[in-house]
Short mmCIF file of C-alpha atoms and ligand atoms in Angstrom, two decimals:
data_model
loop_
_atom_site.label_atom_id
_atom_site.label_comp_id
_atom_site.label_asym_id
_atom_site.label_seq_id
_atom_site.Cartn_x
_atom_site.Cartn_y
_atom_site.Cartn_z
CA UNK A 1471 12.40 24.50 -9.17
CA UNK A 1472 9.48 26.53 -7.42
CA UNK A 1473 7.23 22.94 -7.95
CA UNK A 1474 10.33 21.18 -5.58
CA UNK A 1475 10.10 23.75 -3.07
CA UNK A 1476 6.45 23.05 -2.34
CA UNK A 1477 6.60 19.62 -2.38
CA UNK A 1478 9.31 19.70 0.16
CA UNK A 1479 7.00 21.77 2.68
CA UNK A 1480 4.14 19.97 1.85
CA UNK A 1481 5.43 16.41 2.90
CA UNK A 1482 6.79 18.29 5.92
CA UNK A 1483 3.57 20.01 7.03
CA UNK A 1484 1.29 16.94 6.09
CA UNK A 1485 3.36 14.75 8.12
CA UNK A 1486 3.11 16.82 11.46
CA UNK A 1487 -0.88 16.41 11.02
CA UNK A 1488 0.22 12.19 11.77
CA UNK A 1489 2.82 12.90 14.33
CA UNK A 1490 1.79 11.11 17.65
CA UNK A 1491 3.79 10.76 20.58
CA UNK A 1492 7.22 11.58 18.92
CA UNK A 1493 6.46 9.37 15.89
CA UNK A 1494 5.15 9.02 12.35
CA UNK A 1495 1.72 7.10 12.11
CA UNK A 1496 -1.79 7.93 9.86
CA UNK A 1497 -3.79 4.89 10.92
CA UNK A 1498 -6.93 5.03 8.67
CA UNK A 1499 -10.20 6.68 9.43
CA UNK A 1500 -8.80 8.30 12.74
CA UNK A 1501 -7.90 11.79 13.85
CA UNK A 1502 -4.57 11.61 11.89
CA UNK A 1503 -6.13 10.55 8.96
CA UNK A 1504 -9.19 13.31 9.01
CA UNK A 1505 -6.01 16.31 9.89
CA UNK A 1506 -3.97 14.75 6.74
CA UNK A 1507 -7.09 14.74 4.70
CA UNK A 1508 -8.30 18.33 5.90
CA UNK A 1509 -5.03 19.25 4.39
CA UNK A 1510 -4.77 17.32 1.33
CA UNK A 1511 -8.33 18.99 0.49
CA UNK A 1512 -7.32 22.74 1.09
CA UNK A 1513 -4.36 22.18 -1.02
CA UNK A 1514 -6.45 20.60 -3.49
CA UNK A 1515 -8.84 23.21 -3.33
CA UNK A 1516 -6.25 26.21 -3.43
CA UNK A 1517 -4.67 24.61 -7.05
CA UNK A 1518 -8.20 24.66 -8.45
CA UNK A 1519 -9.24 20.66 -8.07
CA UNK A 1520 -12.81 20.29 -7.28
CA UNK A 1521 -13.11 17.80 -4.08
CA UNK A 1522 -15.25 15.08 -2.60
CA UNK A 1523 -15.07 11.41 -0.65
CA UNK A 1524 -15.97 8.39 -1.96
CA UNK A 1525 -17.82 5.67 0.44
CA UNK A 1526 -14.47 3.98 1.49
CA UNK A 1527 -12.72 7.35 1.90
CA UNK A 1528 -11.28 7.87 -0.71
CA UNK A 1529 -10.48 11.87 -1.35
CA UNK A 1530 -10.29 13.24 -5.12
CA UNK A 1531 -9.44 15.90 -7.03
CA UNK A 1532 -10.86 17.10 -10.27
CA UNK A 1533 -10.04 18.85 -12.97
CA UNK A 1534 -12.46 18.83 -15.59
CA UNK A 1535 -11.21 18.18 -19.16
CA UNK A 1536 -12.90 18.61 -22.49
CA UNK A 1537 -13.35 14.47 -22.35
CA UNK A 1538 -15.46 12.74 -19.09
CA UNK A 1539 -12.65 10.19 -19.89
CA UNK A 1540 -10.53 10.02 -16.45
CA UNK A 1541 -6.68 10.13 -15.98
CA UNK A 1542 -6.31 9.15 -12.74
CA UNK A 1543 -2.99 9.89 -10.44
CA UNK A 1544 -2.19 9.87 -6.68
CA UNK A 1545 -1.31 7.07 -4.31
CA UNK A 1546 -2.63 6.26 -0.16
CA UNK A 1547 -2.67 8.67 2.80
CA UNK A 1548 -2.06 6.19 5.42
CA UNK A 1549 1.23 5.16 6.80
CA UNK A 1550 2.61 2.07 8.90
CA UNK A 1551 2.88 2.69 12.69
CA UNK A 1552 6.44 4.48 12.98
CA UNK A 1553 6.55 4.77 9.41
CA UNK A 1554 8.19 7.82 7.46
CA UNK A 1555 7.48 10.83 5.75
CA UNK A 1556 7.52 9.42 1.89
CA UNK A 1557 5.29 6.21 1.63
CA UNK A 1558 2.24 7.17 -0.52
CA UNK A 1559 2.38 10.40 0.13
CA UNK A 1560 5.16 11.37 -2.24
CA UNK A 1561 2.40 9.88 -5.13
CA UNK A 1562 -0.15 12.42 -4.29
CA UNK A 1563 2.01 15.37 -3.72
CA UNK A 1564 3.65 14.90 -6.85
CA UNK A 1565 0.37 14.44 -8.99
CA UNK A 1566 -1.64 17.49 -7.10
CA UNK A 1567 1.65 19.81 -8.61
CA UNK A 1568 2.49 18.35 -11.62
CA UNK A 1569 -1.37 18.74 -12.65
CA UNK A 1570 -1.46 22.12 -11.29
CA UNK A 1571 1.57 23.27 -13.03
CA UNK A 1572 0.38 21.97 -16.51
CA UNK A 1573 -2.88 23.63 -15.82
CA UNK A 1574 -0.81 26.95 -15.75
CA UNK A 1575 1.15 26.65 -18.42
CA UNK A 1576 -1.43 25.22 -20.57
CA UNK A 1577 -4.97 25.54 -19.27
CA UNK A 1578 -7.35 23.03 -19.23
CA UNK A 1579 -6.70 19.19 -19.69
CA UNK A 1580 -8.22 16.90 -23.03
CA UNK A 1581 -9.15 14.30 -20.88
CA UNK A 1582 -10.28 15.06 -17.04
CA UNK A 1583 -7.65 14.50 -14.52
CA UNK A 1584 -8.02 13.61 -10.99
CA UNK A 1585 -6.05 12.99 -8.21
CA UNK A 1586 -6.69 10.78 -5.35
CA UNK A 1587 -5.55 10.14 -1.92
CA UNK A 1588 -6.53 6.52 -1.37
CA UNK A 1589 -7.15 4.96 2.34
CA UNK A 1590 -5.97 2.27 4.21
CA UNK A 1591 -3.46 0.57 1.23
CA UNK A 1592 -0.83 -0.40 4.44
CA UNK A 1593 -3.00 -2.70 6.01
CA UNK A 1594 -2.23 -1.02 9.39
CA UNK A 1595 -5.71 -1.20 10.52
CA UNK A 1596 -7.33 -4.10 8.64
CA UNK A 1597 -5.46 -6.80 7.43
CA UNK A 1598 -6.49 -6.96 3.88
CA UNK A 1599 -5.27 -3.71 3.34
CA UNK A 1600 -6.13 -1.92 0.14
CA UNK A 1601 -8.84 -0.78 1.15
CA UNK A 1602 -9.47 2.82 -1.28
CA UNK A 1603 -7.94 1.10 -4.55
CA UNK A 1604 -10.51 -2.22 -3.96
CA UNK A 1605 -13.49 0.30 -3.76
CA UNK A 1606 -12.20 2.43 -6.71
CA UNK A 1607 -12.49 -1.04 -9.09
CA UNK A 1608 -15.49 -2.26 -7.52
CA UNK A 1609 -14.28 -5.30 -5.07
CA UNK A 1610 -14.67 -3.97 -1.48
CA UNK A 1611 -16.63 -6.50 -0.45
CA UNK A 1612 -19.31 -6.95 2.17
CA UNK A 1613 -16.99 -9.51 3.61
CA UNK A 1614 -14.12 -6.77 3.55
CA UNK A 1615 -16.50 -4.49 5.50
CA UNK A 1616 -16.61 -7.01 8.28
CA UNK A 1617 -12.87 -7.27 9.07
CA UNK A 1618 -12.28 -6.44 12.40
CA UNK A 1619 -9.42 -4.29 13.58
CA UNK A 1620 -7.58 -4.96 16.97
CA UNK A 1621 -10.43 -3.12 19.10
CA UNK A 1622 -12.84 -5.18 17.16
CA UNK A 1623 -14.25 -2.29 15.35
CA UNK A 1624 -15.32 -3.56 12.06
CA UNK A 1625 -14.38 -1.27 8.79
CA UNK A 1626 -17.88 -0.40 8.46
CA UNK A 1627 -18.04 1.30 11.68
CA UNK A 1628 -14.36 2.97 11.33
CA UNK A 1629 -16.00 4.19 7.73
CA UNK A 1630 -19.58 5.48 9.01
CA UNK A 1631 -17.84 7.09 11.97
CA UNK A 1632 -15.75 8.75 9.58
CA UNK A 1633 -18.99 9.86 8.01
CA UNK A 1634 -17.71 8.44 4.50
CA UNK A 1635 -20.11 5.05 4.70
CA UNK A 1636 -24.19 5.38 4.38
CA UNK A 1637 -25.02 1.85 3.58
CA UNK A 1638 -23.67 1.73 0.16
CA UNK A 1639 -20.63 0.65 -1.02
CA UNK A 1640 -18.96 2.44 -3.80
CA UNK A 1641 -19.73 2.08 -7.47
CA UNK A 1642 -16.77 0.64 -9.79
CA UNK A 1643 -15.03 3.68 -11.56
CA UNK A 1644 -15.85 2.95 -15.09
CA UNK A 1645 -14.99 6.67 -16.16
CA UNK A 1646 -11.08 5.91 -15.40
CA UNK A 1647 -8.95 5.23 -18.52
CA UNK A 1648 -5.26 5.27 -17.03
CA UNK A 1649 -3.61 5.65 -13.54
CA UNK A 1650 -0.24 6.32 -12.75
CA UNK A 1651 1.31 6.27 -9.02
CA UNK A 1652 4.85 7.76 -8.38
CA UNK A 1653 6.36 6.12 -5.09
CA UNK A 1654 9.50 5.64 -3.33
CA UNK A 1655 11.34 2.84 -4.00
CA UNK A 1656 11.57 1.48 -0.78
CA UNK A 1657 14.73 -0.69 -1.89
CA UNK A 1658 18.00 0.28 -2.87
CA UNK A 1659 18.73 -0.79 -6.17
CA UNK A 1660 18.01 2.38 -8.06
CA UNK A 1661 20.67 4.10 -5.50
CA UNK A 1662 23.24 0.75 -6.12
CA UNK A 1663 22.93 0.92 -9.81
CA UNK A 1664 23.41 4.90 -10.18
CA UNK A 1665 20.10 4.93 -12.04
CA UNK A 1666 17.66 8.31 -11.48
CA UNK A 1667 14.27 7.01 -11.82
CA UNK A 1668 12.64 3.31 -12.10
CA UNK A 1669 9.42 2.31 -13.75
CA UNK A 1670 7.85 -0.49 -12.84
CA UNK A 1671 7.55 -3.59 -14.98
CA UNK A 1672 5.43 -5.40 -12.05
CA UNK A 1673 4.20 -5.61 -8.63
CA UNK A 1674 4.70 -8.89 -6.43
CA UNK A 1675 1.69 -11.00 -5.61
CA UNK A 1676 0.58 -11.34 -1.93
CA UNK A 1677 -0.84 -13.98 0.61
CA UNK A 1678 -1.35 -12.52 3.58
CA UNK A 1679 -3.47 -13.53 7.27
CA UNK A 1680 -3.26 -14.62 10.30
CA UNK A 1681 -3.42 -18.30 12.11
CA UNK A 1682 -4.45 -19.03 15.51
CA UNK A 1683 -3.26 -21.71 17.48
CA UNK A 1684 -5.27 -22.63 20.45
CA UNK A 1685 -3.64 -24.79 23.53
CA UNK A 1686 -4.84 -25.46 26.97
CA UNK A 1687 -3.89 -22.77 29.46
CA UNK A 1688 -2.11 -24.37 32.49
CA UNK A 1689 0.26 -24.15 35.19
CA UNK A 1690 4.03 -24.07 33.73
CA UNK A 1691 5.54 -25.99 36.53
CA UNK A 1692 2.94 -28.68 38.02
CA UNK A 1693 1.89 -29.80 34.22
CA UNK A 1694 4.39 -32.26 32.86
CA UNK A 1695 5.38 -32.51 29.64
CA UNK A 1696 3.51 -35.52 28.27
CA UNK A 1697 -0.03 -33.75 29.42
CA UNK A 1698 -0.03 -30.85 28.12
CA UNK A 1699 -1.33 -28.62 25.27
CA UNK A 1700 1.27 -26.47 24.07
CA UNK A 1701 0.43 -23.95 21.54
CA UNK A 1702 3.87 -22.35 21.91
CA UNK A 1703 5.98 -25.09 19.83
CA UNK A 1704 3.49 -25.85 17.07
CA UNK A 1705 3.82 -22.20 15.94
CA UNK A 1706 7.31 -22.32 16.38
CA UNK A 1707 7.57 -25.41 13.89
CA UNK A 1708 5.23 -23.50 11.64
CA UNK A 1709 7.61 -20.51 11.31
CA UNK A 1710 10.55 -22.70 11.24
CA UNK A 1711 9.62 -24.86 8.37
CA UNK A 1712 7.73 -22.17 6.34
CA UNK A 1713 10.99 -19.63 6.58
CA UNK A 1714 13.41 -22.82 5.43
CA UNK A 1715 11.31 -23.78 2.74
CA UNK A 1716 11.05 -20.34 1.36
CA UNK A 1717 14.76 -19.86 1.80
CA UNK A 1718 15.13 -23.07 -0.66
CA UNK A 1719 13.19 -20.81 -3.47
CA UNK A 1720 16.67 -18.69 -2.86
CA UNK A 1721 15.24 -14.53 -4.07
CA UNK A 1722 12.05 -15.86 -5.50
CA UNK A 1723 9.77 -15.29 -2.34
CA UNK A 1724 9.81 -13.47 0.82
CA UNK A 1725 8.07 -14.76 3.80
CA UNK A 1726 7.67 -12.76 6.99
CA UNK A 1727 5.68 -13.04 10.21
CA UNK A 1728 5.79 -10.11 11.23
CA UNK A 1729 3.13 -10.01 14.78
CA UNK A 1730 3.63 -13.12 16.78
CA UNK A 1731 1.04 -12.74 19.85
CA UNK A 1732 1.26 -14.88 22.96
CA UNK A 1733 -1.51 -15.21 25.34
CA UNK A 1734 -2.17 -14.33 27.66
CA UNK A 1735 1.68 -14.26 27.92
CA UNK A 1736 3.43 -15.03 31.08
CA UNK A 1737 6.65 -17.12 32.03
CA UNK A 1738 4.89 -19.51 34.34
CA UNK A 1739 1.75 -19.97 32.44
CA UNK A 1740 0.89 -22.27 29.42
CA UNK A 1741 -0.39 -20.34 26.51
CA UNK A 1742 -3.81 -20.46 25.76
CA UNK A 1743 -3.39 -19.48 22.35
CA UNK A 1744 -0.88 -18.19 19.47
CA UNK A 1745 -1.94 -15.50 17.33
CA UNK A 1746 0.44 -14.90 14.38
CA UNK A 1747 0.47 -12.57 10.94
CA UNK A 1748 1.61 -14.28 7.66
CA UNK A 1749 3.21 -11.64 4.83
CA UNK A 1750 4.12 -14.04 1.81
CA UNK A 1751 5.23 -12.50 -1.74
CA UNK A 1752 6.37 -13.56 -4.73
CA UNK A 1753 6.48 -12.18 -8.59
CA UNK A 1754 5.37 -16.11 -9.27
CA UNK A 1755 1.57 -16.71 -8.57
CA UNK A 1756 2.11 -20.46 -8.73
CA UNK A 1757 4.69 -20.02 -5.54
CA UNK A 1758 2.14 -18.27 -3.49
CA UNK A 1759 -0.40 -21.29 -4.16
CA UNK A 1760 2.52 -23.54 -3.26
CA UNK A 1761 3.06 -21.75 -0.20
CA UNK A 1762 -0.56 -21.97 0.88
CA UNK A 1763 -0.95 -25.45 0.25
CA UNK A 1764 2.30 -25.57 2.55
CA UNK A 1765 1.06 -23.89 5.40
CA UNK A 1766 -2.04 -26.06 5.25
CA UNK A 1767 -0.04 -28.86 4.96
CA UNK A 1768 2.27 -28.42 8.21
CA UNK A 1769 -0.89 -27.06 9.81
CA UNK A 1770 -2.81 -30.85 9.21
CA UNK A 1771 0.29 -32.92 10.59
CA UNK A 1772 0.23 -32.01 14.37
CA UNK A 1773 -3.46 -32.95 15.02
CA UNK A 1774 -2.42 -32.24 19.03
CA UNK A 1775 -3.55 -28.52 18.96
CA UNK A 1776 -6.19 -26.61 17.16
CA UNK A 1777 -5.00 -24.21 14.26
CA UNK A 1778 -7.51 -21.92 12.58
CA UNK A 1779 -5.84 -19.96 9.08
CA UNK A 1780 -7.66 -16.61 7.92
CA UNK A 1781 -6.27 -15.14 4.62
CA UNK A 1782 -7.09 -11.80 4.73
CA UNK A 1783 -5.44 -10.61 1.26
CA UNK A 1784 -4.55 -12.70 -1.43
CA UNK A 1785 -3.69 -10.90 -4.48
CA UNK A 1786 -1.67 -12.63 -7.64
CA UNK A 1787 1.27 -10.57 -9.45
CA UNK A 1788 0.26 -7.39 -11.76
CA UNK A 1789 2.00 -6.37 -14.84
CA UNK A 1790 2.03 -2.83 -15.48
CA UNK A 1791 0.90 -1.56 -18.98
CA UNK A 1792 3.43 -2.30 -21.82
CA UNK A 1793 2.36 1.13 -23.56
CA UNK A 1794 2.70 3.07 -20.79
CA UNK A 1795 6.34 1.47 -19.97
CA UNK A 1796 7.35 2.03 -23.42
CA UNK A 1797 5.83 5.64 -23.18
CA UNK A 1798 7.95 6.32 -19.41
CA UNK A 1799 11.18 5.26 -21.63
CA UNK A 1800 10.45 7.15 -24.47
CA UNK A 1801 10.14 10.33 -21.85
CA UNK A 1802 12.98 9.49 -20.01
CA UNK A 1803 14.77 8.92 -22.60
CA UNK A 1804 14.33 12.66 -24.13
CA UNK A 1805 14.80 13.99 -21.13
CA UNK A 1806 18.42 12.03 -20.42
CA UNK A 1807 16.99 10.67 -17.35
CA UNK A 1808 18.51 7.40 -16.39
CA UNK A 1809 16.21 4.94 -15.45
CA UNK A 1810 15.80 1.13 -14.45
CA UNK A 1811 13.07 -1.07 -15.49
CA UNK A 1812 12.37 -2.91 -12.63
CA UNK A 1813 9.78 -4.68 -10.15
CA UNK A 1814 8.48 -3.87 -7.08
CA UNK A 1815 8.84 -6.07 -4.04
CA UNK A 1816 6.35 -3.64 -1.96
CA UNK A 1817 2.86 -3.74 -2.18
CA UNK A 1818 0.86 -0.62 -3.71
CA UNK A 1819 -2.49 0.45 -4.81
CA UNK A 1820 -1.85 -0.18 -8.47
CA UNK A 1821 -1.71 -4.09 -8.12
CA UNK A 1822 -5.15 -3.87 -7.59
CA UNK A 1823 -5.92 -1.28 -9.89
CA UNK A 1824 -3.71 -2.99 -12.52
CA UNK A 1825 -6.28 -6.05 -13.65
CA UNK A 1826 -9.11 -3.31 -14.24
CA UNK A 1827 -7.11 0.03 -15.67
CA UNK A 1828 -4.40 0.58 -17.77
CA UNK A 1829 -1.77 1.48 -14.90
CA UNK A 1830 1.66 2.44 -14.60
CA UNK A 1831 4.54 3.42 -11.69
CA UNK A 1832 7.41 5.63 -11.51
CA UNK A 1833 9.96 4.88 -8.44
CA UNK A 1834 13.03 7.41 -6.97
CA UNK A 1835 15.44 6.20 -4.81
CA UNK A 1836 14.89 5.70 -1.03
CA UNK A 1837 17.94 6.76 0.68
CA UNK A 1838 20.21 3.43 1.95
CA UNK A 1839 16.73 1.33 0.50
CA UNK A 1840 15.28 2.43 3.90
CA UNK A 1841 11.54 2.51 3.84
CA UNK A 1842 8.78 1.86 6.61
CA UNK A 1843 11.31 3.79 9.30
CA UNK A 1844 11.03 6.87 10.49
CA UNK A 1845 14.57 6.81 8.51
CA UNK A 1846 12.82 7.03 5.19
CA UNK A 1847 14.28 9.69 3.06
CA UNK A 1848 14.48 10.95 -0.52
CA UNK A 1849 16.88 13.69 -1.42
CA UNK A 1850 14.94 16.59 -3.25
CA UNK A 1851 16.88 16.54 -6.48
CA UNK A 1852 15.63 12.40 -6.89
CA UNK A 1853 12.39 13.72 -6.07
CA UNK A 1854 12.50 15.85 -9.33
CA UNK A 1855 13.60 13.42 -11.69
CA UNK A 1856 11.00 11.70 -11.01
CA UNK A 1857 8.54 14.60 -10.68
CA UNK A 1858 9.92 15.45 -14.05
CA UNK A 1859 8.96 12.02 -15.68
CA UNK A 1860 5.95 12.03 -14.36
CA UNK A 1861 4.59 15.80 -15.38
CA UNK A 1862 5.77 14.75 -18.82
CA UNK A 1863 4.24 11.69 -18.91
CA UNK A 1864 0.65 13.28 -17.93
CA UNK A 1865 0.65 16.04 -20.13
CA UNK A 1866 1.41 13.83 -22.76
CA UNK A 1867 -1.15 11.33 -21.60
CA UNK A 1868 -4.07 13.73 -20.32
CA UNK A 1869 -2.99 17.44 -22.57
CA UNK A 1870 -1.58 16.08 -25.65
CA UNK A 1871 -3.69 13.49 -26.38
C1 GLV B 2936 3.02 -1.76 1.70
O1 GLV B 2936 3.81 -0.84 1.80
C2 GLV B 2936 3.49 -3.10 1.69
O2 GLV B 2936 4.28 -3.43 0.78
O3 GLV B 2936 3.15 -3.84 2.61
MN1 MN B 2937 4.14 1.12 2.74
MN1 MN B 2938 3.21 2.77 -0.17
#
């Protein structure tokens, strides 16, 4: 298929504009991100989208329809540090073809379609993460603008550098009727149940942030046990107990900490202070309150050291919409695709989009269930299944309707 074909180059050339020192990595609002953008738009621009920025970043596509109503498609630019080729990008390849091809063989759209490639969903930079999909349903907050990154520039700067942010943050979408992200699976039950395509019943809910424990820096050797102020062990407890308890709830939650900072980390020196990352999901909201009110818990028993807990993203469970699922069979079904209904353990752009706008996913396989590697890898013929379902699925949604 001649739609295949250019989706294959595309992810190829679009990932070169993040390669950096031998390996995969858009960080948002950087040079990798403005290259990947600067290519995103031309592409954009050659299949006849019209294209602009929002205030977080954001980059669209439009297509004008006979209706202002807005079908919107597409997924985030930015990728994990040594990540792959795939994650999010994939979503808006697809969409920018699938749109483009339906505009060829049947001109212009009922409703307007547009697609977007959304910033800073991988938390790579800021620790909430999310950033484009929050400002597209109107809760990037002023608070969210604050965050600092690890050079203790805030978002704000990183966006009015980027020359996206003036001083006002963007307006809720209220134009968009339906959005629909295709995405890797990043997990390998598609590929160990033979099935061609997924779609997604639900996203997990996430807690995620960062605690600092603060000790007493001190000589390793001439400070005995009993007098000092260890920061060291009273993380390690923390991790312990949190991983064992969330082993208990066997498959229902995952629990990872993921950057475990020492400082100012040396053999013979006691720490000063413990800086660690919290990543806690769960399809059950009422597990990630539980594991809150754990960490806080374990956190008030050793009164010895000082423990400050930020959560930087704390977003419950979404369920995608029941029409739209029911539509994705239906099309499948027709087309003798075979597909999975299934939930998604990775976080994406259309949890928070979810609550607000009717929105639905389509997964293909990821190769071995290998994703945030430079190992990630989709064959080209799952690719179309899913490229398939989804090009039906819009025309019927944004053409037919
Ligand atoms: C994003 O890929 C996430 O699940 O963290
Ligand atoms: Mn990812
Ligand atoms: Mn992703």
């Amino acid at each position: 298929m001649r739609e295949l074909d250019w989706i294959k180059k595309a992810i190829n050339d679009l990932a070169l504009t993040a390669e950096r020192d031998g390996e995969y990595w858009r960080a948002s609002y950087t040079r990798e991100d403005a290259a990947g953008a600067a290519l995103l738009e031309k592409w954009l621009q050659e299949k006849s989208f019209q294209t602009r920025y929002d205030a977080a970043g954001n980059l669209y596509g439009r297509l004008e329809g006979s209706s202002k109503e807005t079908f919107l498609i597409g997924s985030h630019r930015d990728t994990v540090r040594n990540g792959g080729k795939y994650d999010g990008a994939l979503g808006i390849l697809t969409g920018m073809e699938a749109v483009y091809s339906l505009l060829q063989e049947k001109g212009r759209p009922q409703r307007t379609v547009e697609i977007v490639a959304m910033c800073e969903e991988e938390a790579s930079r800021f620790l909430t993460g999310y950033v484009g999909s929050r400002a597209i349903v109107g809760e990037l907050s002023q608070k969210n603008l604050e965050e600092l990154d690890d050079n203790g520039v805030s978002l704000m700067e990183a966006l009015a550098e980027s020359g996206y942010y003036r001083g006002v943050l963007p307006q809720k979408r209220d134009d968009i009727v339906g959005f629909l992200e295709l995405h890797i699976e990043q997990g390998g039950l598609l590929e160990k149940e033979g099935r061609e395509v997924g779609i997604v019943t639900s996203v997990v809910g996430i807690l995620a942030g960062e605690i600092v424990f603060y000790g007493r820096q001190n000589h390793a050797g001439t400070t005995p046990m009993r007098l000092r102020c260890d920061p060291v062990p009273v993380a390690a407890t923390l991790i312990q107990q949190l991983d064992c308890w969330a082993r208990e709830k066997k498959d229902q939650i995952t629990c990872t900490f993921g950057n475990v900072v020492v400082e100012p980390g040396k053999s013979n020196i006691i720490a000063d202070r413990v800086t660690l990352t919290f990543d806690i999901r769960s399809g059950k909201g009422e597990l990630l309150q539980e594991a809150e009110a754990k960490i806080r818990e374990i956190l008030e028993k050793d009164k010895t050291i000082k423990a400050e807990i930020r959560v930087a993203c704390q977003d419950p469970p979404a369920a995608m919409d029941e029409e739209g699922i029911s539509l994705l069979e239906t099309l499948a079904e027709e087309r003798n695709l075979s597909y999975l209904k299934m939930s998604s353990g990775a976080g994406h752009d259309s949890q928070i989009i979810a609550p607000k706008i009717k929105t639905n996913m389509i997964f293909v396989p990821s190769q071995g269930g290998i994703s945030h590697s430079p190992l990630e890898y989709t064959d080209m013929d799952d690719v179309g299944q899913g490229y398939t379902l989804m090009k039906a699925y819009i025309e019927a949604v944004a053409w037919q309707r």
